[in-house]
Coordinates of N, CA and C in Angstrom, one line a residue:
Chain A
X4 N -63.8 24.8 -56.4 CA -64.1 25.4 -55.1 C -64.8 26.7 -55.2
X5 N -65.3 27.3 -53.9 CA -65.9 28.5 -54.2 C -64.8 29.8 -54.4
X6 N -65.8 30.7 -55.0 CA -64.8 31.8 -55.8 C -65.5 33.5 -55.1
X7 N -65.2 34.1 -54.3 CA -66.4 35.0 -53.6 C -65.5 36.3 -54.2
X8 N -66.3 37.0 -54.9 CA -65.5 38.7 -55.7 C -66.8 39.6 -54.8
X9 N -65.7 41.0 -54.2 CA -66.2 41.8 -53.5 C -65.8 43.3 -54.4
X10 N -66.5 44.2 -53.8 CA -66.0 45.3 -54.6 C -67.1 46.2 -54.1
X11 N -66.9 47.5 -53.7 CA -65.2 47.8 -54.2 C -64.5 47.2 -53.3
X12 N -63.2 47.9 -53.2 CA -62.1 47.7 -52.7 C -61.6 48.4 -51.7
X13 N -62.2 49.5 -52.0 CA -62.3 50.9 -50.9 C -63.5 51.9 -51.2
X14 N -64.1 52.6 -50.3 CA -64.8 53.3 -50.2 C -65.2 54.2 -49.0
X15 N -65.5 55.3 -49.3 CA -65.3 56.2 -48.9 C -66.5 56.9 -48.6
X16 N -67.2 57.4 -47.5 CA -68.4 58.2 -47.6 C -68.3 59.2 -46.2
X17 N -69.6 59.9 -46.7 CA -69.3 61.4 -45.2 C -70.1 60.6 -44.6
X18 N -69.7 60.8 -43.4 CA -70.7 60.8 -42.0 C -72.6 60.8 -41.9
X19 N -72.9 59.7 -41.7 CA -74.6 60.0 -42.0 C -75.3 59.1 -43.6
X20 N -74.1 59.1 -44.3 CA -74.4 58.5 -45.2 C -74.7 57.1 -45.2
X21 N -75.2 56.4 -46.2 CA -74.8 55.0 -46.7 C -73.8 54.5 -47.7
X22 N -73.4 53.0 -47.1 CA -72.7 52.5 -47.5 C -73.0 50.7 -48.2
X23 N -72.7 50.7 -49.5 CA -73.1 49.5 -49.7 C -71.8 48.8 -50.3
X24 N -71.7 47.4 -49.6 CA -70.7 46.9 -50.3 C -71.4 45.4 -51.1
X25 N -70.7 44.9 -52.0 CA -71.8 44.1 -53.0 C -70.5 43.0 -53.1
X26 N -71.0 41.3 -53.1 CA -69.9 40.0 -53.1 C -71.2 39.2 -54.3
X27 N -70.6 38.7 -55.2 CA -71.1 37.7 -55.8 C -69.9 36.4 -54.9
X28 N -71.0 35.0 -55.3 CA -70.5 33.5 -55.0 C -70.9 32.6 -56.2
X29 N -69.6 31.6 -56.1 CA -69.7 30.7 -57.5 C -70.4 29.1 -57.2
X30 N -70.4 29.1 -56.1 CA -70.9 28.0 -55.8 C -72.3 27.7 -55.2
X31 N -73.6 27.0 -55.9 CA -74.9 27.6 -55.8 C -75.2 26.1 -54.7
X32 N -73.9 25.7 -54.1 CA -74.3 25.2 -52.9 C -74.4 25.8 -51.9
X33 N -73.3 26.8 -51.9 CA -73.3 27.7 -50.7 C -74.9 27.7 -50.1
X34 N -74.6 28.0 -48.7 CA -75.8 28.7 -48.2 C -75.6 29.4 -46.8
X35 N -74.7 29.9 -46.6 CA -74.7 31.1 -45.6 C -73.5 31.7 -45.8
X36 N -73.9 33.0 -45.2 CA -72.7 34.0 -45.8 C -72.5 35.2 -44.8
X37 N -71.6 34.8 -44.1 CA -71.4 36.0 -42.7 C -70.6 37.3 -43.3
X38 N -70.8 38.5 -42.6 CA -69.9 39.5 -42.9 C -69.2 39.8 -42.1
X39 N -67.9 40.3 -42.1 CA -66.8 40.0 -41.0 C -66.5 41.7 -40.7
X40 N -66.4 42.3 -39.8 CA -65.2 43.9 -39.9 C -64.0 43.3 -38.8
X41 N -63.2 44.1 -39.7 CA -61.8 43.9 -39.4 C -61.5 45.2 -39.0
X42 N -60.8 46.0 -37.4 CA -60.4 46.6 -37.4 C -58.9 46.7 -37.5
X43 N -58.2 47.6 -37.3 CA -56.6 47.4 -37.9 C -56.0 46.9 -36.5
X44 N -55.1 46.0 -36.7 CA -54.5 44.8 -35.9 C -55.3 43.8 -35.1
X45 N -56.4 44.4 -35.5 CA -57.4 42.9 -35.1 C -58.1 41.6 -35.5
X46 N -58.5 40.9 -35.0 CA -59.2 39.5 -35.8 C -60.2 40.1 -36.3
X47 N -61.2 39.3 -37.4 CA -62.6 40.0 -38.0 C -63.5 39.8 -37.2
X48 N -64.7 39.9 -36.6 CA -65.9 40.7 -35.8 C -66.6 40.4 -36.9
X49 N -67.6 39.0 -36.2 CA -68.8 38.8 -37.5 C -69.7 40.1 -36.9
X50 N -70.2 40.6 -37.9 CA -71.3 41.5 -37.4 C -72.7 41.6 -37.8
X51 N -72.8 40.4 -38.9 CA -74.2 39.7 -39.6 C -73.6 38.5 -40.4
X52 N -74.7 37.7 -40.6 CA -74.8 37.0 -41.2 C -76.0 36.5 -41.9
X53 N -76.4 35.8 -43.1 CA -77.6 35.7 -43.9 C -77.6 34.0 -44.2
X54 N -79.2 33.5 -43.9 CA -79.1 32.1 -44.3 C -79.6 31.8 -45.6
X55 N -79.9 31.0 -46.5 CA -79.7 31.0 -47.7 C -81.5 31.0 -47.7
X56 N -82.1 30.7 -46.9 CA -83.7 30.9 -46.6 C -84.4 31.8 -46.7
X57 N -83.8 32.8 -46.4 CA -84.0 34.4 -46.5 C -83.4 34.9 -47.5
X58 N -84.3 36.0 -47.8 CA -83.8 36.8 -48.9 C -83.1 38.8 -48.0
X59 N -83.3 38.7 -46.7 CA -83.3 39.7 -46.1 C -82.8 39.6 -44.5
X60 N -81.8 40.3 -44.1 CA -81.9 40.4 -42.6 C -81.2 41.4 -42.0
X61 N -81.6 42.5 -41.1 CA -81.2 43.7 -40.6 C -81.3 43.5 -39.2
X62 N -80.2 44.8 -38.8 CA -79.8 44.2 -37.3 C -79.3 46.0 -37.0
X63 N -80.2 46.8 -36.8 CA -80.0 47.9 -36.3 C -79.7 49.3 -37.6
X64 N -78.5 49.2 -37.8 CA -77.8 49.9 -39.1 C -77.3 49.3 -40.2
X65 N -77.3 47.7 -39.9 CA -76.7 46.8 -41.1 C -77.8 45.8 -41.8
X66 N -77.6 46.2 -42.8 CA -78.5 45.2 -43.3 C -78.0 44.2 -44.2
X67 N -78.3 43.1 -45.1 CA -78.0 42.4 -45.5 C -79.0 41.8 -46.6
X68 N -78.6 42.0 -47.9 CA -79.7 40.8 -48.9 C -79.0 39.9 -49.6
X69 N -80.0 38.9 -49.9 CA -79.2 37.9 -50.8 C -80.1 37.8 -52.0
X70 N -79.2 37.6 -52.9 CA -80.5 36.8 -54.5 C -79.3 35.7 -54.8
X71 N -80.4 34.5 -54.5 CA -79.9 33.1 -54.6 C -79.7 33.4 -56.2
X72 N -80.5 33.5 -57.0 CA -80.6 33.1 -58.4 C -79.6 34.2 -58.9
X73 N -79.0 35.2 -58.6 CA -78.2 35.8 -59.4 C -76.7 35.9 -58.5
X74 N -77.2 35.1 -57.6 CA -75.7 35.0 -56.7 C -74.9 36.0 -56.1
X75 N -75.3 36.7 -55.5 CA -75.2 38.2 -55.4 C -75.4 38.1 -53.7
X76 N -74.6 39.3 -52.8 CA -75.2 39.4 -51.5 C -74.7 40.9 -51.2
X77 N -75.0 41.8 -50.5 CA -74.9 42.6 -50.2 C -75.1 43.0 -49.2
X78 N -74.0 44.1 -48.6 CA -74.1 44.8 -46.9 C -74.1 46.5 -47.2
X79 N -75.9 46.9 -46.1 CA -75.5 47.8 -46.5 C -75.5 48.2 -45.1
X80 N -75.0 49.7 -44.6 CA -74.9 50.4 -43.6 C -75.4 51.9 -44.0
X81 N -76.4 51.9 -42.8 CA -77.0 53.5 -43.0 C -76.5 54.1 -42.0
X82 N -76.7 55.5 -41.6 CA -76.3 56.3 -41.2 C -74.9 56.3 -40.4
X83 N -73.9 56.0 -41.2 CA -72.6 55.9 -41.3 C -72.1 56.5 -40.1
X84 N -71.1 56.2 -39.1 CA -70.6 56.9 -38.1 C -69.0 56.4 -38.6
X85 N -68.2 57.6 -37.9 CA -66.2 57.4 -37.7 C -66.2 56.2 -37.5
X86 N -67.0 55.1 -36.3 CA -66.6 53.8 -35.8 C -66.9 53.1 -36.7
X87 N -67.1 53.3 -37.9 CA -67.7 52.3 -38.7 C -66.5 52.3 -39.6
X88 N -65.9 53.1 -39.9 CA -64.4 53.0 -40.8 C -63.7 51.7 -40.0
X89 N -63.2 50.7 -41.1 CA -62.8 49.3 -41.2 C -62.6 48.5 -42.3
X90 N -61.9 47.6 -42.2 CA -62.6 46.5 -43.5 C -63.2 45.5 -42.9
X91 N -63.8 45.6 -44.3 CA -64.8 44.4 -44.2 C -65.4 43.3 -45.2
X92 N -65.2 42.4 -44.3 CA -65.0 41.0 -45.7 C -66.6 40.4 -45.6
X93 N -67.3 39.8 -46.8 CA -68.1 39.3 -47.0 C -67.5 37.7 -47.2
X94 N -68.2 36.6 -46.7 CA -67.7 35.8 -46.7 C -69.1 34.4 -47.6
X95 N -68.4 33.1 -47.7 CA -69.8 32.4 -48.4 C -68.9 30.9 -47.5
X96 N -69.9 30.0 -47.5 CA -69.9 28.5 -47.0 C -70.7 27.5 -47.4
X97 N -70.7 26.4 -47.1 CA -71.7 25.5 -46.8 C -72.2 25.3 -45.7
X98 N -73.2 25.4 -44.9 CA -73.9 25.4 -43.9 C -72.9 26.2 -43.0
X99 N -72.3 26.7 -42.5 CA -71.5 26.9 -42.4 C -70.6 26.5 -41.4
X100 N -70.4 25.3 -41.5 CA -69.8 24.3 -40.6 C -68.4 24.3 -41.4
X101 N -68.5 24.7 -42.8 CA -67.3 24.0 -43.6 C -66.5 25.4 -44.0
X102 N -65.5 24.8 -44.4 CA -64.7 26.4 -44.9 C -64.9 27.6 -45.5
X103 N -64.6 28.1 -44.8 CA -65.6 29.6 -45.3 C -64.9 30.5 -46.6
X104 N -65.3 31.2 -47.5 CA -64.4 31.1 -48.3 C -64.7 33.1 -48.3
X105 N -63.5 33.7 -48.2 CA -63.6 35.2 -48.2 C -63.2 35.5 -49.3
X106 N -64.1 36.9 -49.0 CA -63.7 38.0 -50.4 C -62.7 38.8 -49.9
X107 N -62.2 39.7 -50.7 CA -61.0 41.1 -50.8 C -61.2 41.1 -49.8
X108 N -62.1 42.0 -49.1 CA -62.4 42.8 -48.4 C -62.3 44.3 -48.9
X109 N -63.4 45.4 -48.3 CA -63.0 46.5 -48.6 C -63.1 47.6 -47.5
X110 N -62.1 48.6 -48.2 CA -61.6 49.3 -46.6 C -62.7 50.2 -46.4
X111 N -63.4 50.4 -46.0 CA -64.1 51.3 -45.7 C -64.3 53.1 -44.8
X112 N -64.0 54.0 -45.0 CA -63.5 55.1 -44.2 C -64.5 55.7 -44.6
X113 N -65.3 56.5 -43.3 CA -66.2 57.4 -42.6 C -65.9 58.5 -42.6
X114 N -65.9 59.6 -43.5 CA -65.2 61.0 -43.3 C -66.3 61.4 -41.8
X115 N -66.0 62.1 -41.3 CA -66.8 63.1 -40.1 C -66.9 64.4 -41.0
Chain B
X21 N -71.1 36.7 -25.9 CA -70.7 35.3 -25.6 C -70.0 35.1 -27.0
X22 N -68.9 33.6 -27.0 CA -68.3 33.4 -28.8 C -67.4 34.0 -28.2
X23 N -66.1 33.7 -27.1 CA -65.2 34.7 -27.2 C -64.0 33.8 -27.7
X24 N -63.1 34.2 -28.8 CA -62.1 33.2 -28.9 C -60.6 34.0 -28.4
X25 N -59.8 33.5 -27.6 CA -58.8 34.4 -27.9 C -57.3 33.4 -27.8
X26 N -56.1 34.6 -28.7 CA -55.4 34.3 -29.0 C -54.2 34.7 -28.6
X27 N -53.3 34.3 -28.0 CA -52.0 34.1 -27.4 C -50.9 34.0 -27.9
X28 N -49.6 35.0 -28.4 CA -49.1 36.0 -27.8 C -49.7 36.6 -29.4
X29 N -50.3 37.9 -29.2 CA -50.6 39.0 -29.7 C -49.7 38.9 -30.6
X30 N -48.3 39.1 -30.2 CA -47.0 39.6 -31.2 C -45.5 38.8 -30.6
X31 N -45.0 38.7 -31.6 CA -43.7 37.9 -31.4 C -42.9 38.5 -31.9
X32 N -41.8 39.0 -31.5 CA -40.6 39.2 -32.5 C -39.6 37.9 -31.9
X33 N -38.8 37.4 -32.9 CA -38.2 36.4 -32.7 C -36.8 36.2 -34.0
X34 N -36.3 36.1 -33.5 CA -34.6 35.2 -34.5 C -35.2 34.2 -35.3
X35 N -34.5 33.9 -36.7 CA -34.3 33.2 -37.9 C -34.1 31.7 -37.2
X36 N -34.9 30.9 -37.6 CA -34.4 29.5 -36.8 C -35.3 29.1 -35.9
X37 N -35.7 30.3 -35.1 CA -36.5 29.8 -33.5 C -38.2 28.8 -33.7
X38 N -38.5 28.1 -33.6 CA -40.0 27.8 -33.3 C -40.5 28.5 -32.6
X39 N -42.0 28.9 -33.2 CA -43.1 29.7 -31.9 C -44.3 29.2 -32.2
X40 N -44.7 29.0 -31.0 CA -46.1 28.3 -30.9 C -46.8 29.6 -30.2
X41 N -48.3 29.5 -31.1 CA -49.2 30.2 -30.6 C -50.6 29.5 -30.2
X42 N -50.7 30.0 -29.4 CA -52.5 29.4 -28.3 C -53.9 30.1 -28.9
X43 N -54.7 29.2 -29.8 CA -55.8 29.4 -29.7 C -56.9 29.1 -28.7
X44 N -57.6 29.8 -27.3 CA -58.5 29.3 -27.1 C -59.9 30.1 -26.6
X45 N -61.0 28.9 -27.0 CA -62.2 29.4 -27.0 C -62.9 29.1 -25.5
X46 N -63.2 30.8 -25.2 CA -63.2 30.9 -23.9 C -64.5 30.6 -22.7
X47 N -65.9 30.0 -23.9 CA -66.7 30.4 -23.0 C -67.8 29.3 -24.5
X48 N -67.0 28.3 -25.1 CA -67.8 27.5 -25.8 C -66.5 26.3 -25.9
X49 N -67.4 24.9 -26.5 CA -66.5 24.0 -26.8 C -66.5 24.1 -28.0
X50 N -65.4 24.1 -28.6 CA -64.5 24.3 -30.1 C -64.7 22.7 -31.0
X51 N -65.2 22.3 -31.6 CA -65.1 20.7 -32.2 C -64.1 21.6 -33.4
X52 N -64.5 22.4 -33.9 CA -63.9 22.5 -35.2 C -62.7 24.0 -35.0
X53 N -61.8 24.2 -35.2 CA -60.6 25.6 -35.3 C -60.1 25.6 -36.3
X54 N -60.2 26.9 -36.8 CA -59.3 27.0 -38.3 C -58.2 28.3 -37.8
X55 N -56.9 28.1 -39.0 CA -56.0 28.5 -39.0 C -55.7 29.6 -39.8
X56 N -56.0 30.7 -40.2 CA -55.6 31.9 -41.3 C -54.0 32.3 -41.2
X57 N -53.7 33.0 -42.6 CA -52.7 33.9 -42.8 C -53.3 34.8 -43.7
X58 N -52.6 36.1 -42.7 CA -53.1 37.5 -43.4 C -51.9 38.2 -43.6
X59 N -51.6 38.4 -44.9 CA -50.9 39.6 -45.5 C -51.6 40.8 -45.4
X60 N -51.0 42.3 -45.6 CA -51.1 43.1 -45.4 C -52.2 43.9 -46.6
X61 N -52.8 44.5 -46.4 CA -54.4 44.9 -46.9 C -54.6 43.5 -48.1
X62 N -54.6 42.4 -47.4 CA -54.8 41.0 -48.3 C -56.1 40.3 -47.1
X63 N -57.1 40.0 -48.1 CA -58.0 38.6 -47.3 C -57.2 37.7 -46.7
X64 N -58.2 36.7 -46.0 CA -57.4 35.8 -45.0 C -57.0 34.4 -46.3
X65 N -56.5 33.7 -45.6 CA -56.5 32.6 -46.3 C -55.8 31.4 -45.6
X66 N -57.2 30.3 -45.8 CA -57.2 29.0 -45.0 C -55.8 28.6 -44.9
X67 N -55.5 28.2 -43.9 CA -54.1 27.5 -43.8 C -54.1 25.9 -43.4
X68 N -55.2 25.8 -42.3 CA -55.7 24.7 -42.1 C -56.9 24.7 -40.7
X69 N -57.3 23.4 -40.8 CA -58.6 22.6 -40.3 C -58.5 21.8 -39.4
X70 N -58.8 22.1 -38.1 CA -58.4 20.8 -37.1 C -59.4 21.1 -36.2
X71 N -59.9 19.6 -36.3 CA -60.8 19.1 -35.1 C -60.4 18.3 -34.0
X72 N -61.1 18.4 -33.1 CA -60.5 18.2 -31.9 C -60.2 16.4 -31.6
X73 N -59.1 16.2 -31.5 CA -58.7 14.5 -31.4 C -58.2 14.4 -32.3
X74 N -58.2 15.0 -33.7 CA -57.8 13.9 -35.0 C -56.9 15.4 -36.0
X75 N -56.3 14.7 -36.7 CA -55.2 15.2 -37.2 C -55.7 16.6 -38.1
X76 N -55.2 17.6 -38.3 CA -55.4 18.9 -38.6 C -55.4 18.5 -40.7
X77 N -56.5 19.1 -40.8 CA -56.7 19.0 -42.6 C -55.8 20.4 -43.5
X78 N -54.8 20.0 -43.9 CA -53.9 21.5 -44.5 C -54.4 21.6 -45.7
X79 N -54.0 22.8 -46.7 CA -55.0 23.8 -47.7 C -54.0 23.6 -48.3
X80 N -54.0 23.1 -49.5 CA -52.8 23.1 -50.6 C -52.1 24.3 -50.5
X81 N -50.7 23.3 -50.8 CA -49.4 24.1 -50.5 C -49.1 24.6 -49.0
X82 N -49.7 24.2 -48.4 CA -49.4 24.7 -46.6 C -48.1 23.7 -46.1
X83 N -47.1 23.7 -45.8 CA -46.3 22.7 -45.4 C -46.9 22.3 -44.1
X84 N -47.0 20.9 -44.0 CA -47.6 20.5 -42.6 C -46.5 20.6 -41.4
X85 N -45.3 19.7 -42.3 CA -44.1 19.9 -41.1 C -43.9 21.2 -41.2
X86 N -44.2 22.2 -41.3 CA -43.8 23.4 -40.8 C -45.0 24.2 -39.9
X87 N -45.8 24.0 -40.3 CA -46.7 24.7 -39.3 C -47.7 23.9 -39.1
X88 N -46.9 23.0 -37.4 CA -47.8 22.1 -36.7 C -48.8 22.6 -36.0
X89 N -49.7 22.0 -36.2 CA -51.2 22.3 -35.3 C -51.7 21.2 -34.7
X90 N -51.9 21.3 -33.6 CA -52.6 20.5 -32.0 C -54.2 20.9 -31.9
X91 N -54.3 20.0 -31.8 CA -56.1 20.7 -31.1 C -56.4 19.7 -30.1
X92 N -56.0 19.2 -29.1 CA -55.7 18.3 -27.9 C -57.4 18.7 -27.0
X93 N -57.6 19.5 -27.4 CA -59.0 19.6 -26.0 C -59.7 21.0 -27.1
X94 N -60.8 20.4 -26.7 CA -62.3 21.0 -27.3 C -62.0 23.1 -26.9
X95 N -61.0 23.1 -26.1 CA -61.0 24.8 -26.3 C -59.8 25.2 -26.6
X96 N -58.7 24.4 -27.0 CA -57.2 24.9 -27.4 C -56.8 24.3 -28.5
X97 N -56.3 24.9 -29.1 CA -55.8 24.9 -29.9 C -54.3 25.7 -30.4
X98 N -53.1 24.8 -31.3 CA -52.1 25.1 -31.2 C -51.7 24.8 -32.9
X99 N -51.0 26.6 -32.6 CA -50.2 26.8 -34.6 C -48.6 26.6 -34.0
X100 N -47.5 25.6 -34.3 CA -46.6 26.1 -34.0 C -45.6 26.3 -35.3
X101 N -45.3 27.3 -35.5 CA -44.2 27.6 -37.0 C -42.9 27.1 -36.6
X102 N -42.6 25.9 -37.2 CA -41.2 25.3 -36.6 C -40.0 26.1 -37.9
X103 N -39.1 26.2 -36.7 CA -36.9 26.8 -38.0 C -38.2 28.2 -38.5
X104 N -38.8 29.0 -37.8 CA -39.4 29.9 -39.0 C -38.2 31.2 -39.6
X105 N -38.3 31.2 -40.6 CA -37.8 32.4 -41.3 C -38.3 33.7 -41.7
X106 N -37.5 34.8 -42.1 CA -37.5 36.0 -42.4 C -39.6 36.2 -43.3
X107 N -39.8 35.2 -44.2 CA -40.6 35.0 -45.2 C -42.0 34.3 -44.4
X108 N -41.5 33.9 -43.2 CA -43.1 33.4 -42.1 C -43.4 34.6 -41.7
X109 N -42.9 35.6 -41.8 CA -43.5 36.8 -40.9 C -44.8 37.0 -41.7
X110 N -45.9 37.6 -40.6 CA -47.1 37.1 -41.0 C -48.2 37.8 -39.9
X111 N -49.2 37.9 -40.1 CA -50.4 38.0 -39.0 C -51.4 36.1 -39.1
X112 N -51.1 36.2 -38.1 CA -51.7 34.6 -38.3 C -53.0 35.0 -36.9
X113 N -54.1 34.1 -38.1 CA -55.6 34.3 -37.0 C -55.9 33.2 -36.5
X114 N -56.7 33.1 -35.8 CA -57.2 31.5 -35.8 C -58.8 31.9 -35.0
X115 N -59.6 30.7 -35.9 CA -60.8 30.9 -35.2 C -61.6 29.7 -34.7
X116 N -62.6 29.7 -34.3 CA -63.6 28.1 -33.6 C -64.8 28.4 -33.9
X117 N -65.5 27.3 -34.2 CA -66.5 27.1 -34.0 C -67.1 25.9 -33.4
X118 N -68.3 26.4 -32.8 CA -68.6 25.7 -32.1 C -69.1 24.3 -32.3
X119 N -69.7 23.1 -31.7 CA -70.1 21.7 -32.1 C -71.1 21.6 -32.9
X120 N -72.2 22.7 -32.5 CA -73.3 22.3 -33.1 C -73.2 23.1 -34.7
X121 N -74.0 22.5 -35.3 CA -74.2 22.7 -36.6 C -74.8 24.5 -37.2
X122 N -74.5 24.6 -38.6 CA -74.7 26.2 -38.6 C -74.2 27.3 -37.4
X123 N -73.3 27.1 -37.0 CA -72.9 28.0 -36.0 C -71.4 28.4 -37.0
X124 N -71.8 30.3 -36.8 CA -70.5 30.7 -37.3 C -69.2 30.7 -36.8
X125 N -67.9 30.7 -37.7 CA -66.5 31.4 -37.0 C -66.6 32.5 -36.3
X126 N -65.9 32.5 -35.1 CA -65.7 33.5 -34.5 C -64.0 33.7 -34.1
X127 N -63.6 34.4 -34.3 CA -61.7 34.9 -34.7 C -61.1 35.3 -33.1
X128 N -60.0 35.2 -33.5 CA -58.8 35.7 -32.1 C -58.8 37.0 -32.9
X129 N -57.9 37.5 -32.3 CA -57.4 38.8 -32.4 C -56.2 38.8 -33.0
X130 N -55.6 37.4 -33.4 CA -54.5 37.5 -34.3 C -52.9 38.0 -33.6
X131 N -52.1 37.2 -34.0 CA -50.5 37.4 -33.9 C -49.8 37.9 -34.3
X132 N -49.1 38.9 -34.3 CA -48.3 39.5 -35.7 C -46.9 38.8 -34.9
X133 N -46.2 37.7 -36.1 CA -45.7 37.2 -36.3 C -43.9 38.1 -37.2
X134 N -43.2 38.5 -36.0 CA -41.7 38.9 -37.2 C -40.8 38.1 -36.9
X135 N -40.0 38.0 -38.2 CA -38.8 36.9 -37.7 C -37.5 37.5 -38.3
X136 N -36.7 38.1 -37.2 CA -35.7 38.7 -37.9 C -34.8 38.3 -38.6

């Protein structure tokens, strides 16, 4: 089955900054890969997602790439705000109709 | 829009009791709802798979007779932990997606689950 490794695990940046969090996948059927934030006691909040067509897709402050061939995806976030402290899981599928398979997740905290 | 939500937020409950929790999607038709368990700063992890009409698909090692799931109508859906014990305490999520094809999970807000 698929195998999705996220990292880090926590991360920490000031205010204004960037943040990048990085998920390889084992399965080179996959082809979509949502990113989830999780605030504390809540369900996860897709807040992107990437189709396996694209190599690129941004949506304000979050961006997203993918490299098919080295299996790799990444979320990045610029100009970091407090509301952005959460975790947040990167996730892989098949079309994504079928079981989604998540990473760690990593906590993310926004110094001000 | 994609709103799913989830019913009762929190339970505290006695050693023994069954509790059923309500998943529903509020503003789409659900063909497909999944089931998560979340440990504490732990990823989720599939518990099970139920489509609407036909019997719920469980994730190795999930006991079925213990945590029955209903999915009776295209926007509800149902986790119930039957005799649960001290060791089901738990945050349990559940999410839907919609009929059509390539359409993402979208999550409840999750249960925190204690069983004294």
């Amino acid at each position: 089955g698929e195998n999705v490794e996220q990292h880090p695990s926590t991360l920490s940046v000031q205010e204004g900054d960037s943040a990048v969090i990085k998920c390889t996948y084992s399965d080179s059927a996959s082809n979509y890969f949502p990113w989830y934030k999780q605030e504390l006691g809540k369900g996860p909040q897709l807040i992107i997602d990437i189709r396996s067509n694209v190599g690129e897709k941004k949506d304000q402050r979050i961006a997203v790439t993918l490299n098919k061939t080295a299996k790799h995806f990444s979320l990045h976030i610029t100009e970091t705000q407090p509301e952005d402290s959460a975790v947040y899981f990167c996730a892989a599928s098949i079309g994504g109709y079928q079981k989604v398979t998540f990473g760690i997740g990593t906590k993310l905290q926004v110094i001000p | 829009g994609a709103v799913v939500s989830q019913h009762p937020s929190r339970v505290i409950c006695k050693s023994g009791t069954s509790v059923k929790i309500e998943c529903r999607s509020l503003d789409f038709q659900a063909t497909t709802m999944f089931w998560y368990r979340q440990f504490p700063k732990q990823s989720l992890m599939l518990m099970a798979t139920s489509n609407e009409g036909s019997k719920a698909t469980y994730e190795q090692g999930v006991e079925k007779d213990k945590f029955l799931i209903n999915h009776a109508s295209l926007t509800l859906s149902t986790l119930t932990v039957t005799s649960a014990h001290p060791e089901d305490s738990s945050f349990y999520i559940c999410s839907a997606r919609e009929g059509r094809t390539n359409q993402p999970q979208h999550f409840g807000d999750g249960t925190r689950l204690s069983i004294l």
